[in-house]
PDB file of C-alpha atoms in Angstrom:
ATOM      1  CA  UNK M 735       0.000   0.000   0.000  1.00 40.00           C
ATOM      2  CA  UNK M 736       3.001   2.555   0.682  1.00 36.00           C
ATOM      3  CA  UNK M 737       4.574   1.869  -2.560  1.00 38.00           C
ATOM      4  CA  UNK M 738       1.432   2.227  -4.476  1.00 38.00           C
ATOM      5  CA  UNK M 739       1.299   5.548  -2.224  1.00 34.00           C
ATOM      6  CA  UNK M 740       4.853   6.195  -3.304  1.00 36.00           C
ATOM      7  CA  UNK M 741       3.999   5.635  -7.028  1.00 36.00           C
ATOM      8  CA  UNK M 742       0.952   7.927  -7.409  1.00 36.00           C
ATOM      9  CA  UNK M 743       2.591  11.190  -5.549  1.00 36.00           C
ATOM     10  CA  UNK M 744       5.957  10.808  -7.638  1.00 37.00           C
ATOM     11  CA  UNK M 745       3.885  10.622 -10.936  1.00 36.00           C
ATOM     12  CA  UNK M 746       1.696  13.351  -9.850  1.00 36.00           C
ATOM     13  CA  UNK M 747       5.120  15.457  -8.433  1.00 37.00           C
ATOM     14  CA  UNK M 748       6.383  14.760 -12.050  1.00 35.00           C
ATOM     15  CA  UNK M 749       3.741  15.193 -13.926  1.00 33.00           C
ATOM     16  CA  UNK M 750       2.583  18.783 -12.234  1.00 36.00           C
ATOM     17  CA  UNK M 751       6.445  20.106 -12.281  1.00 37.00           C
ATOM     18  CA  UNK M 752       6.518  19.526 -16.253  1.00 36.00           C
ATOM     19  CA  UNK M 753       3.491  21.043 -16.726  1.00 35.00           C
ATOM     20  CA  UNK M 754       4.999  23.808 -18.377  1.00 36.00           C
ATOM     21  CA  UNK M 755       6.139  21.572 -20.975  1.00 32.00           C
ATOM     22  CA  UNK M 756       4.732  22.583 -24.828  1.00 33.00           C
ATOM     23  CA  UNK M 757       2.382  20.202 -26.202  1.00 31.00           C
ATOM     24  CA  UNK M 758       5.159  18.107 -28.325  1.00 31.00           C
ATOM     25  CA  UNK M 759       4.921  15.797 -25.155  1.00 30.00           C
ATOM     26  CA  UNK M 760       3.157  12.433 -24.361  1.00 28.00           C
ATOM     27  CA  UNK M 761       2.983  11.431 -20.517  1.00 28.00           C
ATOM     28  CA  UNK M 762       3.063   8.196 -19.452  1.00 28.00           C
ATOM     29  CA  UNK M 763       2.770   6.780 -16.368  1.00 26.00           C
ATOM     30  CA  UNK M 764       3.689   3.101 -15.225  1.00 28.00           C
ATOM     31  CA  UNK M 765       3.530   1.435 -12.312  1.00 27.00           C
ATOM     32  CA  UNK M 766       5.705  -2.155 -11.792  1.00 31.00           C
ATOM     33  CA  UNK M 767       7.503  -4.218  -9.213  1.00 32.00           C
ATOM     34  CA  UNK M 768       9.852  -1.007  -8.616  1.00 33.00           C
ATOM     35  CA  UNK M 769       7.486   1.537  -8.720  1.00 34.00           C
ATOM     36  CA  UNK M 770       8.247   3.005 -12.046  1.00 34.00           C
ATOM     37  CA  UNK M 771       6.945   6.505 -13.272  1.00 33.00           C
ATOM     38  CA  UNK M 772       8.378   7.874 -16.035  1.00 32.00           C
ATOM     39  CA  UNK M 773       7.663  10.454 -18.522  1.00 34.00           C
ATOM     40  CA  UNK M 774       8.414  10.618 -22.040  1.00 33.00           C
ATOM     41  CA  UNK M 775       8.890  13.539 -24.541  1.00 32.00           C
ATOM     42  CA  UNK M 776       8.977  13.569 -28.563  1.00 32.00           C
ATOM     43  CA  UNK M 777      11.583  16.244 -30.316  1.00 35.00           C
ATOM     44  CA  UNK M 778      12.921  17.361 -26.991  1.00 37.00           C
ATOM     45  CA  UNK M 779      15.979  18.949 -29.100  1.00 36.00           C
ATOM     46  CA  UNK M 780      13.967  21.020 -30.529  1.00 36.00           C
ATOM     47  CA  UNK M 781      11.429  22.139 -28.555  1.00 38.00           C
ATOM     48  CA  UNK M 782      12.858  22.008 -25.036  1.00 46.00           C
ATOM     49  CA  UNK M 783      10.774  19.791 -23.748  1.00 47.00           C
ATOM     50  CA  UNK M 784      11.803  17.459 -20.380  1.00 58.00           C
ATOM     51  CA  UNK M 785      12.616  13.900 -19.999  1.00 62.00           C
ATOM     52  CA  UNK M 786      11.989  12.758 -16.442  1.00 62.00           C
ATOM     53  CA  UNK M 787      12.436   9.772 -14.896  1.00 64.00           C
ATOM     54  CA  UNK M 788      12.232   8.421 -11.194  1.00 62.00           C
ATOM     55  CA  UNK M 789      12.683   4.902  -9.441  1.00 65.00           C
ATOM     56  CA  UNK M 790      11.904   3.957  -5.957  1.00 61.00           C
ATOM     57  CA  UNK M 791      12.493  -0.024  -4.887  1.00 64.00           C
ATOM     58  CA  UNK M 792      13.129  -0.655  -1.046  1.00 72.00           C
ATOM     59  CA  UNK M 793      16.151  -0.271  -0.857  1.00 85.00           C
ATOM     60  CA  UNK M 794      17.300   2.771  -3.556  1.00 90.00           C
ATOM     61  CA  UNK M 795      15.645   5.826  -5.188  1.00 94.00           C
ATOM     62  CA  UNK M 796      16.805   6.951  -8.365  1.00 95.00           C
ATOM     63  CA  UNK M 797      15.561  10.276  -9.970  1.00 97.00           C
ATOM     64  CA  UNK M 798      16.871  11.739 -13.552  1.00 97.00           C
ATOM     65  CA  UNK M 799      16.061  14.791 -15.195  1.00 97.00           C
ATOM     66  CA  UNK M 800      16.999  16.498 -18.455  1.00 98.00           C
ATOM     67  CA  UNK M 801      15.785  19.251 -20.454  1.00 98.00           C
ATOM     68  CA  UNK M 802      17.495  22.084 -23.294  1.00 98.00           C
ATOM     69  CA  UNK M 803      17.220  25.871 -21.785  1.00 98.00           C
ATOM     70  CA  UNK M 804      14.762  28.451 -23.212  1.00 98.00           C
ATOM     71  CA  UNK M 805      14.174  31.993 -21.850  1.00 98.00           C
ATOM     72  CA  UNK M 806      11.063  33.219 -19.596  1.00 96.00           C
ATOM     73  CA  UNK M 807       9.237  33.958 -22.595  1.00 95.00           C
ATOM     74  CA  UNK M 808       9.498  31.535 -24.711  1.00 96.00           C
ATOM     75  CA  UNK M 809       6.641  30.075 -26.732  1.00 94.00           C
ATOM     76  CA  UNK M 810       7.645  26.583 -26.077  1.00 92.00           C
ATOM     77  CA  UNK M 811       9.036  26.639 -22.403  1.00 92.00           C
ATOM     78  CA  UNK M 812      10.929  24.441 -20.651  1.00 97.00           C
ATOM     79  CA  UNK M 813      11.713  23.524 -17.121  1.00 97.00           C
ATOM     80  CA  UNK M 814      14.935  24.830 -17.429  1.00 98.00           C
ATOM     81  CA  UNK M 815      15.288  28.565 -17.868  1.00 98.00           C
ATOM     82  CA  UNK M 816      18.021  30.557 -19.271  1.00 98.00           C
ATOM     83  CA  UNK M 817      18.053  34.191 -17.245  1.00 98.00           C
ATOM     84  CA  UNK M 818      21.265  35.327 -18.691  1.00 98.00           C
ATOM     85  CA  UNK M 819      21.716  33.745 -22.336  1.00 98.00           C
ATOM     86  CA  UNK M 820      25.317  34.807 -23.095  1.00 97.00           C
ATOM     87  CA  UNK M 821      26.133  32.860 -20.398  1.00 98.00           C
ATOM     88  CA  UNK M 822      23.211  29.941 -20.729  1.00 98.00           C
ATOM     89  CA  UNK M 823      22.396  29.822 -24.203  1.00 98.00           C
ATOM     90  CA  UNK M 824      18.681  28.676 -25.160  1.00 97.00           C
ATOM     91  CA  UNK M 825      18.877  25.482 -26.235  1.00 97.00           C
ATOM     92  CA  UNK M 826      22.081  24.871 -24.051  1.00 98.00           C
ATOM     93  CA  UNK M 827      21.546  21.127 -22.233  1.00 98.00           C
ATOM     94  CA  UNK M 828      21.385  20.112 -18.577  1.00 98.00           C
ATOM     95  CA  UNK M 829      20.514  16.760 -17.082  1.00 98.00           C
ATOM     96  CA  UNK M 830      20.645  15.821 -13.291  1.00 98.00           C
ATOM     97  CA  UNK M 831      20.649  12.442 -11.883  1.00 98.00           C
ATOM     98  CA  UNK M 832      20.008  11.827  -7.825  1.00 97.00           C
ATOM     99  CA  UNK M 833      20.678   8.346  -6.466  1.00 97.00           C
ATOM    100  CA  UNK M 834      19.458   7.382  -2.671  1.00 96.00           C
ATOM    101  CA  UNK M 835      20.031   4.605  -0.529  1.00 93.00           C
ATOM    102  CA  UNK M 836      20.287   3.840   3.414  1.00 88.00           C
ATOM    103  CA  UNK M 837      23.745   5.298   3.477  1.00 92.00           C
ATOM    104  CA  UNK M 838      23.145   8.658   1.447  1.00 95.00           C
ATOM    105  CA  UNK M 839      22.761  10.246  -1.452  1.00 97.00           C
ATOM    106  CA  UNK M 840      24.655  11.352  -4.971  1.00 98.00           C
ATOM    107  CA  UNK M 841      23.685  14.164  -7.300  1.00 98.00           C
ATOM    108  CA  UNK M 842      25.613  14.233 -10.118  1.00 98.00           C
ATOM    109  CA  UNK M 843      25.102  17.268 -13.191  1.00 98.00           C
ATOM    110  CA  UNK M 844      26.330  17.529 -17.092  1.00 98.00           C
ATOM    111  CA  UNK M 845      25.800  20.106 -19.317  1.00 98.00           C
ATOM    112  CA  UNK M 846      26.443  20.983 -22.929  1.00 98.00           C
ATOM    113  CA  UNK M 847      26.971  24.345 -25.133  1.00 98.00           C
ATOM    114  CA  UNK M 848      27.805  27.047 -21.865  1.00 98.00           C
ATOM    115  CA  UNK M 849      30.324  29.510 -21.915  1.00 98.00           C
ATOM    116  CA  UNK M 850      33.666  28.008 -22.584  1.00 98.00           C
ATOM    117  CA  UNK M 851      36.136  28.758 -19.622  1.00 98.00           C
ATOM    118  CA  UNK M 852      33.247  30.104 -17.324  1.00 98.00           C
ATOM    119  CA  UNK M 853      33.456  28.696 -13.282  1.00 98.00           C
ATOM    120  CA  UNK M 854      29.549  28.524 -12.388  1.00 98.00           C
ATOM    121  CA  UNK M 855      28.315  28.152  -9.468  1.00 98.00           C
ATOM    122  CA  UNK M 856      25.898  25.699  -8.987  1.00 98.00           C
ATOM    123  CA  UNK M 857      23.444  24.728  -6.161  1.00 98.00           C
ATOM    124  CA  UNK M 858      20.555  22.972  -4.942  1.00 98.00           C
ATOM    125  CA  UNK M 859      17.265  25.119  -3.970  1.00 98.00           C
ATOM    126  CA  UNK M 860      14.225  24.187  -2.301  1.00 98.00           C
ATOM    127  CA  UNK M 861      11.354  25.694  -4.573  1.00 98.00           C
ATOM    128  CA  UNK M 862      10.805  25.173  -8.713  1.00 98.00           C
ATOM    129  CA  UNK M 863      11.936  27.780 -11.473  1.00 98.00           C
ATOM    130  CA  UNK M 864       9.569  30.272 -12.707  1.00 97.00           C
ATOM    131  CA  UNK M 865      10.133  33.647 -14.746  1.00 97.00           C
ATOM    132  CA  UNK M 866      11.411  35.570 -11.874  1.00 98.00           C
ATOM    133  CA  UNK M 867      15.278  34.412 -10.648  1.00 98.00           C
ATOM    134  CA  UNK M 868      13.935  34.636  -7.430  1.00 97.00           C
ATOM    135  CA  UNK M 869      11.351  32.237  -7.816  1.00 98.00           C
ATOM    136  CA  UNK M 870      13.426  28.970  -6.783  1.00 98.00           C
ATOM    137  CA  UNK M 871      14.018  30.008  -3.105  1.00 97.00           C
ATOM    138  CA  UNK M 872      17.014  29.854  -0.800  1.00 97.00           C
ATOM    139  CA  UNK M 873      19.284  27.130  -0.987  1.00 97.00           C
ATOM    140  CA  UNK M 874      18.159  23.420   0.271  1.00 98.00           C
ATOM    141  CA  UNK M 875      20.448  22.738   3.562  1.00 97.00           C
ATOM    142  CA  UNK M 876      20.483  19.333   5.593  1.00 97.00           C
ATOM    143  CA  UNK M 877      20.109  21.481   8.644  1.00 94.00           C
ATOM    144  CA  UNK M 878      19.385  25.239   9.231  1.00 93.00           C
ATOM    145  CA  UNK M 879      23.023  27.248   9.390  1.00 92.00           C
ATOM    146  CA  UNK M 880      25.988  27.828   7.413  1.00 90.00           C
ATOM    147  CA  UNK M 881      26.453  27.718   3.629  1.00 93.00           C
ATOM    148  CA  UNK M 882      28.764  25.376   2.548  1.00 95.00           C
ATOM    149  CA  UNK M 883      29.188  22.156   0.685  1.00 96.00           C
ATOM    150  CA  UNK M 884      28.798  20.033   3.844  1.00 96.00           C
ATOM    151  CA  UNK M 885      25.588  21.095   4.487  1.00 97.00           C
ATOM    152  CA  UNK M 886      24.296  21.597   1.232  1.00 98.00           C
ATOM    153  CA  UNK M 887      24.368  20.371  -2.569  1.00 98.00           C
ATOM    154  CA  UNK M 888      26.994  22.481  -4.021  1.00 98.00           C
ATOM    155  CA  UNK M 889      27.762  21.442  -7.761  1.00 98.00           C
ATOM    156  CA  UNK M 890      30.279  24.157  -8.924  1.00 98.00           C
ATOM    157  CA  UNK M 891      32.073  23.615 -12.395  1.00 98.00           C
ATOM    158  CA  UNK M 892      34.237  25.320 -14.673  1.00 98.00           C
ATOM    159  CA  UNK M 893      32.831  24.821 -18.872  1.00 98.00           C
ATOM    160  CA  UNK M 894      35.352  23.032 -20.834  1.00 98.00           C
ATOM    161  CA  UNK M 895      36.410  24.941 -24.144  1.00 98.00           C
ATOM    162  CA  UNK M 896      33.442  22.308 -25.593  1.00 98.00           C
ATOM    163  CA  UNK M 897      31.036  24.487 -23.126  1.00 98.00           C
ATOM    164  CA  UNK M 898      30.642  20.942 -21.453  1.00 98.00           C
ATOM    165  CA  UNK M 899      30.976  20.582 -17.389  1.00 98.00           C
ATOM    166  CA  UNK M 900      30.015  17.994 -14.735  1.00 98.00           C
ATOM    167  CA  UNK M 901      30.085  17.607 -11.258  1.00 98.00           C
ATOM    168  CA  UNK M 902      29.101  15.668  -8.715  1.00 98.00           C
ATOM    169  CA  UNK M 903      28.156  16.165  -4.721  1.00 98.00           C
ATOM    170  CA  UNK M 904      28.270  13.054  -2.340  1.00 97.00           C
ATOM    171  CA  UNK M 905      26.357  13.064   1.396  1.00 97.00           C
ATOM    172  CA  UNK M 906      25.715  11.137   3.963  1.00 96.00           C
ATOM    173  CA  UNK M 907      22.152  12.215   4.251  1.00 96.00           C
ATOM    174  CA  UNK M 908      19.044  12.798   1.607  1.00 96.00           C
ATOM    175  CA  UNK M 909      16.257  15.259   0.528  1.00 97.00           C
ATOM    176  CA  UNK M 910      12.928  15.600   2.670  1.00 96.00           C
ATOM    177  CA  UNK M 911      10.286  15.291   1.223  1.00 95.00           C
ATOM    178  CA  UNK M 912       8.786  18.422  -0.869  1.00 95.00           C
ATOM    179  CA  UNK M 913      11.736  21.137   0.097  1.00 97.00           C
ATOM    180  CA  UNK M 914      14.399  20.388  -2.722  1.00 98.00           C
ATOM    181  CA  UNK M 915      13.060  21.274  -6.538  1.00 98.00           C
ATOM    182  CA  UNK M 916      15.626  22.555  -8.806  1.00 98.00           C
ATOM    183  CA  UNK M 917      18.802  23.171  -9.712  1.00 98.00           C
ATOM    184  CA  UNK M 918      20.095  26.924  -9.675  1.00 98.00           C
ATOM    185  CA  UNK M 919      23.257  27.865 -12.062  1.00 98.00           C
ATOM    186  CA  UNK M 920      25.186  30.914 -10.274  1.00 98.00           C
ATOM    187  CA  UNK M 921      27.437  33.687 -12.211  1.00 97.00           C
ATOM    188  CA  UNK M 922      29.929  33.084  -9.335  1.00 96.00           C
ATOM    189  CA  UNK M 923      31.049  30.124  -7.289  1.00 96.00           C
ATOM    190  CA  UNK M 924      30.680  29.495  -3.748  1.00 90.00           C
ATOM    191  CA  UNK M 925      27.745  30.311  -1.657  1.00 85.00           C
ATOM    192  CA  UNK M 926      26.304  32.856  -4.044  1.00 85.00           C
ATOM    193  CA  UNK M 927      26.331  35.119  -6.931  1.00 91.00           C
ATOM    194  CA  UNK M 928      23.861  36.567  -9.414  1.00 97.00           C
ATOM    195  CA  UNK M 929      21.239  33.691 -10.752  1.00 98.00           C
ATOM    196  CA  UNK M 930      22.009  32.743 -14.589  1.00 98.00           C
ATOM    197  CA  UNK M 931      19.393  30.069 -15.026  1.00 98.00           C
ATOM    198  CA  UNK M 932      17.513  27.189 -13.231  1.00 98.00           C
ATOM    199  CA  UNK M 933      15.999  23.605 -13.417  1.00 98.00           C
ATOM    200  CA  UNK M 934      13.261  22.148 -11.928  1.00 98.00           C
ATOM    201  CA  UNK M 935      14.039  18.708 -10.740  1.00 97.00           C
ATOM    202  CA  UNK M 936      11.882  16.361  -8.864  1.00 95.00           C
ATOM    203  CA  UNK M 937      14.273  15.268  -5.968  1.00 97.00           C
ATOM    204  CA  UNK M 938      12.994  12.566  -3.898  1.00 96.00           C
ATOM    205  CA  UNK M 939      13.581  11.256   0.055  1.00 95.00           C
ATOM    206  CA  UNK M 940      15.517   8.372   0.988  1.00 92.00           C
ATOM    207  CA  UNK M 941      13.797   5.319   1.744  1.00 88.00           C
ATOM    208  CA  UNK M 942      12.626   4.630   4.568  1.00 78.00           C
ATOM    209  CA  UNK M 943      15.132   3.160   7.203  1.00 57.00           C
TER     210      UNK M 943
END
């Protein structure tokens, strides 16, 4: 019964955070012996749509997220918006993968086409993207204090001359529930700096100890 719980608010999470989404999208939802919900898109490249998909079992959660840039006002958005497009191009490319387990969790990020030689900073916040910067919230923290990578998801890269990057952030403790939802790209690294862009991402908890 709580996996079947599980199932229906993670499709619903997903589903309602890539609303935005244009209509060059067909949702699907599935439910198996892992608790599967996934979402698929048709002509992402193009049209900036999201590809989304999370797994819960008993023992491991796995979220993944991906989706090409677009400005505010776009005609197609896209969960991830570009504030500052010399910087974030549209139609640069982001994906973020979270894996959870007993012991703690990974995020890991890649992107494609940035600003070659550019440091960004990059962090976890607690609320999705919208038009206004502001709109994602202060950063997500393990516990209320200081900011710093310890105690919260700091991702900071510098592009390659390819305008590729990755990072990755490992910790021995997980999201709660409903208070991480995006990804926030930073002019500057370190603990703050001007917003460039943002992703909506449906982090998940742990599972249950």
């Amino acid at each position: 019964m709580v996996a079947g719980v599980f199932a229906s608010a993670v499709a619903a999470a997903v589903l309602a955070a890539a609303g935005a989404v244009g209509s060059g999208t067909a949702d699907r939802v599935e439910s198996g012996p892992a608790d599967r919900v996934e979402r698929g898109t048709a002509d992402r490249a193009e049209s900036g749509a999201q590809d989304r998909l999370g797994r819960r079992t008993s023992d491991r959660v796995e979220v993944r997220a991906e989706a090409r840039f677009a400005p505010p006002t776009a005609f197609v958005p896209s969960a991830a918006i570009t504030y500052e497009q010399q910087l974030v191009p549209a139609a640069s490319w982001i994906e973020v993968t979270q894996r959870s387990d007993q012991i703690g969790t990974r995020v890991s990020l890649r992107v494609k086409g940035l600003q070659p030689g550019h440091a960004y900073g990059v962090h976890v916040h607690q609320k999705p993207c919208g038009a206004d910067p502001a709109a994602a919230g202060p950063h997500y923290q393990n516990e209320p204090g200081p900011m710093n990578p310890e105690n919260e998801v700091w991702l900071d890269f510098t592009a390659a001359k390819d305008g590729s990057g990755k990072a990755s952030a490992v910790h021995n403790w997980g999201f709660r529930r409903g208070e991480a939802a995006a990804v926030v790209l930073h002019r500057e690294q370190g603990g703050a700096g001007e917003r460039l862009a943002c992703f909506s991402v449906p982090f998940a908890p742990p599972p249950a100890g």
